[in-house]
Amino acid sequence: MTLLPDQRIILTGATGGIGCELAKQLAAKGAKLGLVGRSLVKLEQLSAQLKTDSNNICLICADITKSDDRQSIIEKMENDFSGYDMLINSAGIMDFTSILDQSDERIEAVFQTNVIAPTLLCKKVMPYMLAQNKGHIVNIGSTFGSIGFAWFTSYSTSKFALRGFSQALRRELSETPIKVSYIAPRAVRTSLNSSAVYNMAKEVKMNMDDPDFVAKKIIESIIKENKEKYLGFPESLFVRINAILPGLVDMATRSQNKIAEKYVR
Ligand SMILES: NC(=O)c1ccc[n+]([C@@H]2O[C@H](COP(=O)([O-])OP(=O)(O)OC[C@H]3O[C@@H](n4cnc5c(N)ncnc54)[C@H](OP(=O)(O)O)[C@@H]3O)[C@@H](O)[C@H]2O)c1
């Protein structure tokens, strides 16, 4: 079982809805946090809310899609905390749109942010974690990473890739002390979701969780070292059904997809 106090954690997406709550709850447990986001103002606002010693917090203004910025995350952690024990990849972007209406650049950005950057960050932290004989990589996925959702096509695909990466990496590292967890929330009330998503979710009665609750569940999963965790029922069941009987889920989601289509236009 992972012991959280004094753990040195790199948290991407720290300024986001889930990331902020993770930061608050991890700080309250005594973790040393490298908070990563692109806006220093947002990072400072978050830092002011954390109930912890300021020496336990390191603000890292970085765009994770840029190689130099990923290197600066590592250097800042080495400089401020002499290293790191955990990487939580929580940064992510999402569009609710027909794939035809999403620009090529935006599709590339979704894959860069949700798949390529987390993959390259994992690769960056692994040598040090192997050398210190401990480490935990936590990738934040989504229910949409197991069930392909219409109108969230690029996002869904990116989370499928992140799930596959997490599974393969976990197996590749199974004889090492590095743990790999993939934790997949269902919909969460954060600004990742546009007003169109909220309106659609209301009409199709999509379950939505609050970010503080989701952060609590993510931390529980980290402590238990869950390999894969799907948050929320019945979504966790639908994940299994879709894996075995995708044709059944095609039929079950047909009417929901038609309703959702109204909101993307
Ligand atoms: N909300 C949901 O419904 C939901 C459901 C399931 C899974 N998830 C997953 O949970 C994770 C967190 O989502 P959230 O709801 O907290 O999202 P959010 O509120 O929109 O926050 C997104 C975070 O990602 C950061 N980010 C985006 N692009 C970045 C980049 N290029 N470089 C550095 N940071 C970047 C943002 O930082 P800036 O301040 O720099 O913009 C922000 O901190 C994501 O991986 C998401 O896919 C969310």
Coordinates of C-alpha atoms and ligand atoms in Angstrom, one line a residue:
M1 CA 0.0 0.0 0.0
T2 CA 1.4 3.4 -1.0
L3 CA 2.0 5.7 1.9
L4 CA 1.0 9.3 0.9
P5 CA 2.6 11.5 3.6
D6 CA 5.9 13.0 2.3
Q7 CA 5.4 11.5 -1.1
R8 CA 6.7 13.8 -3.9
I9 CA 4.0 14.0 -6.5
I10 CA 4.0 15.6 -10.0
L11 CA 0.3 16.5 -10.7
T12 CA -0.5 17.7 -14.2
G13 CA -3.9 19.4 -14.7
A14 CA -3.5 20.8 -11.2
T15 CA -5.5 23.9 -12.1
G16 CA -8.4 21.9 -13.5
G17 CA -11.6 20.9 -11.7
I18 CA -10.4 17.5 -10.6
G19 CA -6.8 18.5 -10.3
C20 CA -7.6 21.3 -7.8
E21 CA -9.4 18.9 -5.6
L22 CA -6.6 16.3 -5.9
A23 CA -4.1 19.0 -4.9
K24 CA -6.2 20.1 -1.8
Q25 CA -6.7 16.5 -0.6
L26 CA -3.1 15.4 -1.3
A27 CA -1.7 18.5 0.4
A28 CA -3.9 17.8 3.5
K29 CA -2.3 14.3 3.6
G30 CA 1.1 15.9 3.7
A31 CA 2.3 15.2 0.2
K32 CA 4.9 17.4 -1.5
L33 CA 3.3 18.6 -4.7
G34 CA 4.7 19.7 -8.0
L35 CA 1.6 21.5 -9.4
V36 CA 1.6 21.7 -13.2
G37 CA -0.5 24.0 -15.3
R38 CA 0.0 26.6 -18.0
S39 CA -1.2 29.6 -16.0
L40 CA 1.0 30.9 -13.1
V41 CA -2.0 33.1 -11.9
K42 CA -4.2 30.0 -11.6
L43 CA -1.4 28.0 -9.9
E44 CA -0.8 30.8 -7.4
Q45 CA -4.6 31.0 -6.7
L46 CA -4.6 27.2 -6.0
S47 CA -1.5 27.3 -3.9
A48 CA -3.1 30.0 -1.7
Q49 CA -6.0 27.6 -0.9
L50 CA -3.8 24.6 0.1
K51 CA -3.6 23.8 3.8
T52 CA 0.1 22.9 3.9
D53 CA 3.6 24.3 4.5
S54 CA 4.6 26.4 1.5
N55 CA 7.8 24.3 1.3
N56 CA 5.6 21.3 0.3
I57 CA 4.4 23.1 -2.8
C58 CA 6.3 23.8 -6.1
L59 CA 4.5 25.6 -8.9
I60 CA 5.4 24.5 -12.4
C61 CA 4.2 26.6 -15.2
A62 CA 4.4 24.3 -18.2
D63 CA 2.7 23.2 -21.4
I64 CA 3.0 19.5 -21.3
T65 CA 2.8 19.2 -25.1
K66 CA 6.2 21.0 -25.3
S67 CA 9.4 19.0 -24.8
D68 CA 11.3 21.8 -23.0
D69 CA 8.4 22.3 -20.6
R70 CA 8.3 18.6 -19.8
Q71 CA 12.1 18.8 -19.1
S72 CA 11.5 21.8 -16.8
I73 CA 8.9 19.8 -14.8
I74 CA 11.6 17.2 -14.0
E75 CA 14.3 19.8 -13.2
K76 CA 12.0 21.7 -10.9
M77 CA 11.1 18.6 -9.0
E78 CA 14.7 17.6 -8.7
N79 CA 15.6 21.1 -7.6
D80 CA 12.8 21.6 -5.0
F81 CA 12.2 18.0 -3.8
S82 CA 15.3 16.1 -4.9
G83 CA 13.1 14.0 -7.1
Y84 CA 9.6 12.5 -7.2
D85 CA 7.8 9.3 -6.2
M86 CA 4.6 9.7 -8.2
L87 CA 3.3 11.1 -11.5
I88 CA -0.4 11.8 -11.8
N89 CA -1.3 12.6 -15.4
S90 CA -4.6 14.5 -15.0
A91 CA -4.3 17.2 -17.7
G92 CA -6.7 16.7 -20.6
I93 CA -8.8 18.4 -23.2
M94 CA -12.0 17.4 -24.8
D95 CA -14.4 18.6 -27.6
F96 CA -18.1 17.7 -28.0
T97 CA -18.5 17.8 -31.7
S98 CA -18.8 15.9 -34.9
I99 CA -15.3 14.7 -36.0
L100 CA -16.1 16.5 -39.3
D101 CA -16.4 19.8 -37.6
Q102 CA -13.3 19.4 -35.4
S103 CA -10.2 21.1 -37.0
D104 CA -7.2 18.9 -37.9
E105 CA -5.2 21.0 -35.5
R106 CA -7.6 20.5 -32.6
I107 CA -7.6 16.7 -33.2
E108 CA -3.8 16.7 -33.1
A109 CA -4.0 18.8 -29.9
V110 CA -6.3 16.3 -28.2
F111 CA -3.9 13.4 -29.0
Q112 CA -0.8 15.5 -28.0
T113 CA -2.4 16.5 -24.6
N114 CA -4.2 13.3 -23.7
V115 CA -1.9 10.6 -25.1
I116 CA 1.5 11.8 -26.3
A117 CA 2.4 14.1 -23.5
P118 CA 1.4 11.7 -20.7
T119 CA 3.3 8.9 -22.5
L120 CA 6.5 11.0 -22.8
L121 CA 6.2 12.2 -19.1
C122 CA 6.0 8.6 -18.0
K123 CA 9.1 7.8 -20.1
K124 CA 10.8 10.8 -18.4
V125 CA 10.1 9.8 -14.8
M126 CA 10.8 6.0 -15.3
P127 CA 14.7 6.1 -15.1
Y128 CA 14.7 7.9 -11.8
M129 CA 11.9 5.7 -10.4
L130 CA 13.8 2.6 -11.4
A131 CA 17.0 3.9 -9.9
Q132 CA 15.3 4.8 -6.6
N133 CA 13.5 1.4 -6.6
K134 CA 10.0 2.8 -6.2
G135 CA 7.5 4.9 -8.1
H136 CA 3.8 5.1 -9.0
I137 CA 2.4 6.3 -12.3
V138 CA -1.3 7.3 -12.3
N139 CA -3.1 8.0 -15.5
I140 CA -6.5 9.6 -15.3
G141 CA -8.7 8.1 -18.0
S142 CA -12.4 8.1 -18.5
T143 CA -15.4 5.9 -19.0
F144 CA -15.2 7.2 -22.6
G145 CA -11.8 5.4 -22.8
S146 CA -13.7 2.0 -22.7
I147 CA -16.9 2.9 -24.4
G148 CA -16.6 4.8 -27.7
F149 CA -18.9 7.8 -27.4
A150 CA -20.5 9.4 -30.5
W151 CA -19.7 13.2 -30.7
F152 CA -16.7 12.7 -28.4
T153 CA -14.8 10.8 -31.0
S154 CA -11.3 12.2 -30.7
Y155 CA -11.5 12.4 -26.9
S156 CA -12.8 8.8 -26.6
T157 CA -10.1 7.6 -28.9
S158 CA -7.4 9.4 -27.0
K159 CA -8.6 7.8 -23.7
F160 CA -8.7 4.4 -25.3
A161 CA -5.1 4.9 -26.2
L162 CA -4.2 6.1 -22.7
R163 CA -5.9 3.0 -21.3
G164 CA -3.9 0.7 -23.7
F165 CA -0.7 2.5 -22.9
S166 CA -1.3 2.1 -19.1
Q167 CA -2.0 -1.6 -19.5
A168 CA 1.0 -2.3 -21.7
L169 CA 3.3 -0.2 -19.5
R170 CA 2.0 -1.9 -16.3
R171 CA 2.9 -5.3 -17.9
E172 CA 6.3 -4.0 -19.1
L173 CA 7.1 -2.8 -15.6
S174 CA 5.6 -5.8 -13.7
E175 CA 9.0 -7.1 -12.6
T176 CA 10.0 -3.7 -11.4
P177 CA 9.0 -1.7 -8.3
I178 CA 7.1 0.9 -10.5
K179 CA 3.3 0.7 -10.1
V180 CA 1.0 1.8 -12.9
S181 CA -2.7 2.7 -12.3
Y182 CA -5.4 3.8 -14.8
I183 CA -8.3 5.4 -13.0
A184 CA -11.4 6.3 -15.1
P185 CA -14.1 8.6 -13.7
R186 CA -17.5 9.0 -15.3
A187 CA -18.7 12.5 -16.1
V188 CA -17.6 15.1 -13.6
R189 CA -18.9 18.7 -13.0
T190 CA -15.9 20.7 -14.2
S191 CA -15.2 23.2 -17.0
L192 CA -13.9 20.3 -19.2
N193 CA -17.6 20.0 -20.1
S194 CA -19.1 22.9 -22.1
S195 CA -22.7 24.2 -21.5
A196 CA -23.7 22.0 -24.5
V197 CA -22.5 18.9 -22.7
Y198 CA -24.3 19.9 -19.5
N199 CA -27.5 20.4 -21.5
M200 CA -27.2 17.1 -23.3
A201 CA -26.3 15.3 -20.1
K202 CA -29.4 16.7 -18.4
E203 CA -31.7 15.4 -21.2
V204 CA -30.1 12.0 -21.5
K205 CA -29.9 11.7 -17.6
M206 CA -26.1 11.2 -17.7
N207 CA -24.7 10.6 -14.2
M208 CA -22.3 13.4 -13.1
D209 CA -20.1 13.5 -10.0
D210 CA -18.6 16.4 -8.1
P211 CA -14.9 16.8 -8.4
D212 CA -14.1 16.6 -4.7
F213 CA -15.9 13.2 -4.5
V214 CA -14.0 12.0 -7.6
A215 CA -10.6 13.2 -6.2
K216 CA -11.4 11.3 -3.0
K217 CA -12.1 8.1 -5.0
I218 CA -8.9 8.6 -7.1
I219 CA -6.8 8.9 -3.9
E220 CA -8.4 5.8 -2.5
S221 CA -7.5 3.9 -5.7
I222 CA -4.0 5.3 -5.5
I223 CA -3.6 4.1 -1.9
K224 CA -5.0 0.6 -2.8
E225 CA -2.7 0.6 -5.9
N226 CA -5.6 -0.4 -8.1
K227 CA -4.4 -1.4 -11.5
E228 CA -7.5 -0.3 -13.3
K229 CA -10.4 1.5 -11.6
Y230 CA -13.7 2.6 -13.2
L231 CA -15.6 5.0 -11.0
G232 CA -19.4 5.0 -10.8
F233 CA -22.1 2.4 -11.2
P234 CA -23.6 1.4 -13.6
E235 CA -20.9 2.9 -15.8
S236 CA -18.3 0.4 -14.5
L237 CA -20.7 -2.4 -15.5
F238 CA -21.3 -0.9 -19.0
V239 CA -17.5 -0.9 -19.5
R240 CA -17.5 -4.7 -19.1
I241 CA -20.6 -5.2 -21.2
N242 CA -19.2 -3.0 -24.0
A243 CA -16.0 -5.1 -24.0
I244 CA -17.9 -8.4 -24.5
L245 CA -21.0 -7.3 -26.4
P246 CA -20.3 -4.0 -28.3
G247 CA -23.3 -4.7 -30.6
L248 CA -25.6 -4.6 -27.6
V249 CA -24.2 -1.2 -26.6
D250 CA -24.5 0.0 -30.2
M251 CA -28.3 -0.6 -29.9
A252 CA -28.6 0.6 -26.4
T253 CA -26.9 4.0 -27.2
R254 CA -28.7 4.7 -30.5
S255 CA -31.5 6.9 -29.1
Q256 CA -29.0 8.7 -26.7
N257 CA -26.7 9.4 -29.7
K258 CA -29.6 11.0 -31.6
I259 CA -30.5 13.2 -28.6
A260 CA -26.8 14.2 -28.2
E261 CA -26.6 15.1 -31.9
K262 CA -29.1 18.0 -31.3
Y263 CA -26.7 19.6 -28.9
V264 CA -23.5 19.5 -31.1
R265 CA -25.2 21.6 -33.7
Ligands
LIG1 N1 -14.7 16.4 -16.2 C1 -15.1 15.2 -16.6 O1 -16.3 15.0 -17.0 C2 -14.1 14.0 -16.7 C3 -14.7 12.7 -16.8 C4 -13.8 11.7 -16.9 C5 -12.4 11.9 -17.0 N2 -11.9 13.2 -16.9 C6 -10.5 13.4 -17.0 O2 -10.0 13.9 -15.8 C7 -8.9 14.7 -16.1 C8 -9.1 16.1 -15.5 O3 -10.2 16.7 -16.1 P1 -10.9 18.0 -15.5 O4 -12.4 17.8 -15.5 O5 -10.2 18.4 -14.2 O6 -10.6 19.0 -16.6 P2 -10.4 20.6 -16.6 O7 -11.2 21.2 -15.4 O8 -10.8 21.1 -18.0 O9 -8.9 20.9 -16.4 C9 -8.0 20.5 -17.4 C10 -6.6 20.7 -16.8 O10 -5.6 20.2 -17.9 C11 -4.7 21.3 -18.0 N3 -4.1 21.3 -19.4 C12 -4.8 21.2 -20.5 N4 -3.9 21.3 -21.6 C13 -2.7 21.4 -21.0 C14 -1.4 21.5 -21.6 N5 -1.2 21.5 -22.9 N6 -0.3 21.7 -20.7 C15 -0.6 21.7 -19.4 N7 -1.8 21.5 -18.8 C16 -2.8 21.4 -19.6 C17 -5.4 22.5 -17.7 O11 -4.5 23.5 -17.3 P3 -4.5 25.1 -17.8 O12 -4.9 25.8 -16.5 O13 -3.2 25.3 -18.3 O14 -5.6 25.2 -18.8 C18 -6.2 22.1 -16.5 O15 -5.5 22.1 -15.3 C19 -8.7 14.8 -17.6 O16 -7.7 13.9 -18.0 C20 -10.1 14.3 -18.1 O17 -10.0 13.7 -19.4 C21 -12.8 14.2 -16.7

